[in-house]
Every structure is written in structure tokens, then in C-alpha cells.
CSV table of C-alpha atoms and ligand atoms in Angstrom, one decimal:
chain,number,residue,atom,x,y,z
S,460,MET,CA,144.4,104.9,47.2
S,461,ASN,CA,141.7,107.3,46.2
S,462,LYS,CA,141.4,111.1,46.5
S,463,GLU,CA,140.0,110.9,50.0
S,464,ASN,CA,143.3,109.5,51.2
S,465,GLN,CA,141.8,106.3,52.5
S,466,ILE,CA,143.9,103.7,54.2
S,467,GLY,CA,145.5,101.5,51.6
S,468,THR,CA,145.6,97.7,51.3
S,469,VAL,CA,149.0,97.2,53.0
S,470,GLU,CA,148.2,99.4,56.0
S,471,SER,CA,144.8,97.8,56.4
S,472,TYR,CA,146.5,94.4,56.4
S,473,LEU,CA,149.0,95.6,59.1
S,474,ASN,CA,146.1,96.9,61.2
S,475,HIS,CA,144.2,93.7,60.8
S,476,ARG,CA,147.3,91.6,61.7
S,477,ARG,CA,147.9,93.8,64.7
S,478,LYS,CA,144.5,92.8,66.1
S,479,GLU,CA,145.7,89.2,66.2
S,480,LYS,CA,149.3,89.6,67.2
S,481,ALA,CA,152.2,92.1,67.4
S,482,LEU,CA,153.8,92.7,64.1
S,483,CYS,CA,157.0,90.9,63.0
S,484,LEU,CA,158.8,93.1,60.5
S,485,PRO,CA,162.2,91.9,59.3
S,486,LEU,CA,164.3,94.5,57.6
S,487,ILE,CA,166.2,93.6,54.4
S,488,ASP,CA,169.0,96.0,53.7
S,489,PRO,CA,169.9,95.6,50.0
S,490,VAL,CA,173.5,96.8,50.8
S,491,ASN,CA,174.0,93.5,52.7
S,492,GLN,CA,172.3,91.2,50.2
S,493,LYS,CA,173.3,88.9,47.4
S,494,LEU,CA,170.4,88.0,45.1
S,495,ASP,CA,171.3,84.3,45.3
S,496,SER,CA,171.0,84.0,49.0
S,497,LEU,CA,167.9,86.2,49.2
S,498,ILE,CA,165.5,83.4,48.3
S,499,ASN,CA,166.6,81.3,51.3
S,500,THR,CA,166.4,84.3,53.6
S,501,VAL,CA,162.9,85.3,52.5
S,502,ASN,CA,161.6,81.8,52.6
S,503,GLU,CA,162.9,81.4,56.2
S,504,LEU,CA,161.4,84.7,57.3
S,505,GLU,CA,158.0,83.8,55.8
S,506,LYS,CA,158.0,80.3,57.3
S,507,ASN,CA,159.0,81.8,60.7
S,508,GLY,CA,156.2,84.3,61.1
S,509,ALA,CA,157.2,87.5,59.3
S,510,ASP,CA,154.1,89.7,58.6
S,511,ALA,CA,155.7,92.0,56.0
S,512,LEU,CA,159.2,92.9,54.9
S,513,LEU,CA,160.7,96.3,55.2
S,514,VAL,CA,163.4,97.0,52.6
S,515,GLY,CA,165.9,99.8,52.9
S,516,GLY,CA,168.9,101.0,54.7
S,517,SER,CA,170.7,104.2,55.7
S,518,THR,CA,173.4,104.0,53.0
S,519,MET,CA,171.4,102.5,50.2
S,520,VAL,CA,171.9,104.4,46.9
S,521,ASP,CA,171.7,101.6,44.2
S,522,VAL,CA,168.2,101.9,42.9
S,523,THR,CA,168.6,99.3,40.2
S,524,PHE,CA,169.7,96.8,42.7
S,525,LEU,CA,166.8,97.8,45.0
S,526,ASP,CA,164.5,97.1,42.1
S,527,ASP,CA,166.1,93.7,41.6
S,528,VAL,CA,165.9,92.8,45.2
S,529,ILE,CA,162.2,93.6,45.5
S,530,LEU,CA,161.4,91.8,42.2
S,531,LYS,CA,163.2,88.7,43.6
S,532,ILE,CA,161.3,88.9,46.8
S,533,LYS,CA,157.9,89.3,45.0
S,534,SER,CA,158.7,86.3,42.8
S,535,ILE,CA,158.9,83.9,45.8
S,536,SER,CA,156.7,85.5,48.5
S,537,HIS,CA,153.3,86.9,49.1
S,538,MET,CA,154.4,89.1,52.0
S,539,PRO,CA,153.9,92.8,51.4
S,540,VAL,CA,157.1,94.7,50.7
S,541,ILE,CA,157.3,98.0,52.4
S,542,LEU,CA,160.0,100.5,51.5
S,543,PHE,CA,161.9,102.0,54.5
S,544,PRO,CA,163.5,104.8,52.6
S,545,ASN,CA,166.7,106.6,53.5
S,546,ASN,CA,166.3,109.1,50.6
S,547,ILE,CA,164.7,109.4,47.2
S,548,THR,CA,167.0,106.5,46.2
S,549,GLY,CA,165.0,104.3,48.6
S,550,ILE,CA,162.0,104.3,46.3
S,551,SER,CA,161.3,101.4,44.0
S,552,LYS,CA,158.4,100.9,41.6
S,553,ASN,CA,158.3,97.2,42.6
S,554,ALA,CA,157.3,97.8,46.2
S,555,ASP,CA,153.8,97.6,47.5
S,556,ALA,CA,154.0,100.4,50.0
S,557,ILE,CA,156.4,102.9,51.5
S,558,LEU,CA,156.8,104.3,55.0
S,559,PHE,CA,156.2,107.9,54.0
S,560,MET,CA,158.3,109.2,56.9
S,561,MET,CA,159.2,112.5,58.4
S,562,LEU,CA,162.5,112.2,60.3
S,563,MET,CA,161.0,114.3,63.1
S,564,ASN,CA,164.2,115.0,65.0
S,565,SER,CA,166.4,115.8,62.0
S,566,GLU,CA,168.2,119.2,62.1
S,567,ASN,CA,168.2,119.1,58.3
S,568,THR,CA,165.0,120.1,56.5
S,569,TYR,CA,166.0,117.8,53.7
S,570,TYR,CA,165.1,114.8,55.9
S,571,VAL,CA,162.1,116.4,57.4
S,572,VAL,CA,160.3,117.3,54.2
S,573,GLU,CA,162.4,118.0,51.1
S,574,ALA,CA,163.3,114.4,50.2
S,575,GLN,CA,159.6,113.6,50.7
S,576,VAL,CA,158.6,116.4,48.3
S,577,LEU,CA,161.0,115.1,45.7
S,578,GLY,CA,159.9,111.5,46.1
S,579,SER,CA,156.2,112.2,46.0
S,580,GLY,CA,156.0,112.3,42.2
S,581,LEU,CA,157.5,108.8,42.0
S,582,ILE,CA,155.2,107.4,44.6
S,583,TYR,CA,152.2,108.8,42.7
S,584,LYS,CA,153.5,107.6,39.3
S,585,TYR,CA,154.1,104.1,40.4
S,586,HIS,CA,151.1,103.8,42.7
S,587,ILE,CA,153.1,102.9,45.7
S,588,GLU,CA,150.9,103.0,48.8
S,589,PRO,CA,152.1,105.7,51.2
S,590,ILE,CA,151.8,105.0,54.9
S,591,PRO,CA,152.1,108.3,56.7
S,592,ALA,CA,154.7,107.9,59.4
S,593,GLY,CA,156.8,109.7,62.0
S,594,TYR,CA,160.3,108.5,62.4
S,595,ILE,CA,162.4,109.4,65.5
S,596,VAL,CA,166.0,108.4,65.8
S,597,ILE,CA,166.5,108.2,69.6
S,598,ASN,CA,170.2,107.4,70.0
S,599,ALA,CA,173.3,109.0,68.6
S,600,GLY,CA,176.2,107.1,67.0
S,601,SER,CA,174.4,105.1,64.3
S,602,ALA,CA,174.6,105.3,60.6
S,603,VAL,CA,171.0,106.7,60.4
S,604,SER,CA,171.7,109.4,63.0
S,605,HIS,CA,174.7,110.5,61.1
S,606,ILE,CA,173.1,110.4,57.6
S,607,GLY,CA,169.8,111.9,58.8
S,608,HIS,CA,171.4,114.7,60.9
S,609,ALA,CA,169.3,113.5,63.9
S,610,ARG,CA,169.4,115.2,67.2
S,611,PRO,CA,169.3,112.4,69.9
S,612,LEU,CA,166.6,112.5,72.5
S,613,PRO,CA,167.2,112.4,76.3
S,614,ASN,CA,166.3,109.1,77.9
S,615,ASN,CA,163.3,110.5,79.8
S,616,ARG,CA,159.6,110.6,79.1
S,617,GLU,CA,159.1,114.3,78.7
S,618,ILE,CA,160.6,114.9,75.2
S,619,ILE,CA,159.4,111.7,73.6
S,620,SER,CA,155.9,112.4,74.9
S,621,LEU,CA,155.9,115.7,73.1
S,622,TYR,CA,157.2,114.2,69.9
S,623,SER,CA,154.5,111.5,70.1
S,624,LEU,CA,151.8,114.1,70.6
S,625,ALA,CA,153.2,116.0,67.6
S,626,ALA,CA,153.1,112.8,65.5
S,627,LYS,CA,149.5,112.3,66.5
S,628,TYR,CA,148.6,115.9,65.7
S,629,PHE,CA,150.3,115.6,62.3
S,630,GLY,CA,148.0,112.7,61.6
S,631,PHE,CA,150.7,110.1,61.2
S,632,ARG,CA,149.3,106.6,61.4
S,633,LEU,CA,152.5,104.9,62.3
S,634,LEU,CA,155.3,106.0,64.6
S,635,TYR,CA,158.7,104.3,64.3
S,636,LEU,CA,161.1,104.6,67.2
S,637,GLU,CA,164.6,103.9,65.9
S,638,GLY,CA,167.5,102.9,68.2
S,639,GLY,CA,169.9,102.7,65.2
S,640,SER,CA,170.7,99.6,63.3
S,641,GLY,CA,173.2,97.4,65.2
S,642,THR,CA,173.1,99.5,68.3
S,643,ALA,CA,174.2,97.9,71.5
S,644,GLU,CA,171.5,99.9,73.3
S,645,PRO,CA,168.0,99.2,72.1
S,646,ILE,CA,165.4,101.8,73.0
S,647,SER,CA,164.4,101.7,76.7
S,648,SER,CA,161.0,100.6,77.7
S,649,ASN,CA,160.6,103.9,79.4
S,650,ILE,CA,160.7,105.7,76.0
S,651,VAL,CA,158.3,103.2,74.5
S,652,GLU,CA,155.8,103.5,77.3
S,653,ALA,CA,155.7,107.3,77.0
S,654,ALA,CA,155.2,107.2,73.3
S,655,LYS,CA,152.4,104.7,73.7
S,656,LYS,CA,150.6,106.9,76.1
S,657,TYR,CA,150.3,109.8,73.5
S,658,PHE,CA,150.4,108.2,70.1
S,659,ASN,CA,147.4,106.0,69.1
S,660,GLY,CA,148.6,104.6,65.7
S,661,LEU,CA,150.9,101.7,65.1
S,662,LEU,CA,154.0,102.0,67.4
S,663,ILE,CA,156.9,100.3,65.8
S,664,VAL,CA,160.3,99.9,67.5
S,665,GLY,CA,163.7,98.8,66.0
S,666,GLY,CA,167.4,98.9,66.5
S,667,GLY,CA,169.5,96.3,68.3
S,668,ILE,CA,166.7,93.8,69.0
S,669,LYS,CA,168.5,90.4,69.1
S,670,ASP,CA,166.9,88.4,71.9
S,671,LYS,CA,163.5,87.6,73.3
S,672,GLU,CA,164.1,89.4,76.6
S,673,THR,CA,164.7,92.7,74.9
S,674,ALA,CA,161.7,92.0,72.6
S,675,ALA,CA,159.5,91.2,75.6
S,676,SER,CA,160.4,94.4,77.4
S,677,LEU,CA,159.5,96.5,74.4
S,678,LEU,CA,156.3,94.6,73.8
S,679,LYS,CA,155.2,95.0,77.4
S,680,ALA,CA,155.9,98.7,77.2
S,681,GLY,CA,153.5,98.9,74.3
S,682,ALA,CA,155.3,98.3,71.0
S,683,ASP,CA,152.8,97.1,68.3
S,684,GLY,CA,155.6,95.7,66.2
S,685,LEU,CA,159.3,95.1,66.1
S,686,VAL,CA,161.8,95.6,63.3
S,687,ILE,CA,164.7,93.1,63.2
S,688,GLY,CA,167.6,93.6,60.8
S,689,ASN,CA,171.1,92.7,61.9
S,690,LEU,CA,170.1,89.6,63.8
S,691,LEU,CA,169.1,88.0,60.5
S,692,GLU,CA,172.7,88.1,59.3
S,693,GLU,CA,174.3,86.7,62.4
S,694,LYS,CA,175.3,83.1,63.2
S,695,GLY,CA,172.4,81.5,65.0
S,696,GLY,CA,170.2,84.5,64.1
S,697,THR,CA,167.4,82.4,62.5
S,698,GLU,CA,166.8,80.6,65.8
S,699,ARG,CA,166.7,83.7,67.8
S,700,PHE,CA,164.5,85.3,65.2
S,701,LYS,CA,162.1,82.4,65.6
S,702,GLU,CA,162.0,82.9,69.4
S,703,ILE,CA,161.2,86.6,69.0
S,704,SER,CA,158.6,85.8,66.3
S,705,ASN,CA,156.9,83.3,68.5
S,706,LEU,CA,156.8,85.8,71.3
S,707,LEU,CA,155.1,88.4,69.1
S,708,LYS,CA,152.1,86.0,68.8
S,709,SER,CA,151.3,86.5,72.4
S,710,TYR,CA,151.1,90.3,72.4
T,1643,1GP,C1,167.2,99.6,61.6
T,1643,1GP,O1,165.7,99.4,63.4
T,1643,1GP,C2,166.2,98.8,62.3
T,1643,1GP,O2,166.6,100.7,61.1
T,1643,1GP,C3,166.8,97.4,62.6
T,1643,1GP,O3,167.9,97.5,63.5
T,1643,1GP,O4,169.5,96.0,62.4
T,1643,1GP,O5,169.7,96.5,64.8
T,1643,1GP,O6,168.0,95.0,64.0
T,1643,1GP,P1,168.8,96.2,63.7
């Protein structure tokens, strides 16, 4: 990154990949990981079409372990590691990039801007590439909505359209629509379509995506990439991940 705030290497890579296919972004939550089994998980993800790894989780506070997890990943894989921070404890010097996110619908200014201010010095010091991003937690009832004091959105187009316009006007280059990890109700295609209409950066969707039918409806609605977390830890998850990953190649 230079003083003109040019787009960095990882973001350029994501944009380039997006021209070829929709992005496959598995999420590794260090809270659910053991270092021993990580090698196998990461190898499988890389073999099965992951474009980059997101690392983070709503309740993640062990920075030392986060550092170890990322070091381990970097020792066996060339995939970019992008931090998906829950707080300043979600920053690791070993990562390539960070979703420098504003939790746009938080009622707590800490998650809108204060954590970001506190974290900025570390990002600068360790030369972690910031990817300016808006983050909207759509549903209530998940860990992220609780921790982030998020105010859920109505399931109609009007409000998400306004958030998406605001994200564009702020200059965010990525917008992440979050259903909540493990949710039984992934974000509706209605919401994704409306966001796509008003936001022209990378539109990323996550939360409860566990089968190719759900993935297809989000991709048809305009998602540029999907984040998949919980599925990776389920029995039979690798197979379904592969199906979704294959589907992403045709969007
Ligand atoms: C969580 O959107 C991600 O932030 C992934 O959700 O764990 O439900 O796949 P899942």
C-alpha cells in the first residue's frame, strides 16, 4: 500500500479472480480449530477450489493462537489469509490482509468506528493490507448480532438498499451481508438483489450456506462470493463444500 491508498495485492487478486468466477471464501474460526487437524482442512480447501481463507470469529480473543493458526496456514498454503476481525483481538501480524470493516448496523459506536481506530496502528505497523468493507448483520439471534450489538434489518428491499448506497458513498470496496454463523435462515435472495442494485464493489454473502441450492439462489441474486464456515466442520461437509465450490465456477 502507498500513500495514495491504492488497491493492494490481495484485493487486486480477489477482483481478478472475480472476473473468472464467483469467490469461494471458506472461514476458519480459530475457536473451533486444533493445529494438528488444520493442515488437512486447509489442504482440502485449497484442493477443492478455495480462492482465499478468511480467519476470525465472533468470540475470538486468543491472539497468540490466532498468530499460530495463521502461521500454520501460511506454512502449507499459498492462499491469501484475510482477517475477518471481531475486535482488535482479531488482528494478527501474520495475515496478508484484513477486512477493515464497519459494522454498519451496530448500535454501539465501538463496532462502528472505535475498534477500527484502536486497530489501525497495528495494521499500519505490521503492513497488513486493509480492504475497506461494510459489514451488515441482517438477522437477529446469532453470536455476531449479540456481540456486535447489531440491529436486525427487515426482510424487504428498502432498508438494505439504503445501507448499500451508504456503503457505496463511504467508498467501501467490499460489502459483506452476514446472516450469522450457523443460522438456519440464510439471507434471502431478495436482500442480495437489492444490495447488488446499489453497491458496485464485491458483494459477499455468508451465514448458513450449506447446500448448492442455497448457494445458487444467492449467486443468481448477485453475490460475488460466498463465505462458508460451519459446513466445513460437519459430517459430509467436504462433499457439499465441493459441490458449492464447483457451482461458484459458473457464476
Ligand atoms: C460467519 O458468514 C460466516 O460469519 C459463515 O457462516 O458458519 O454459517 O457458514 P456459517
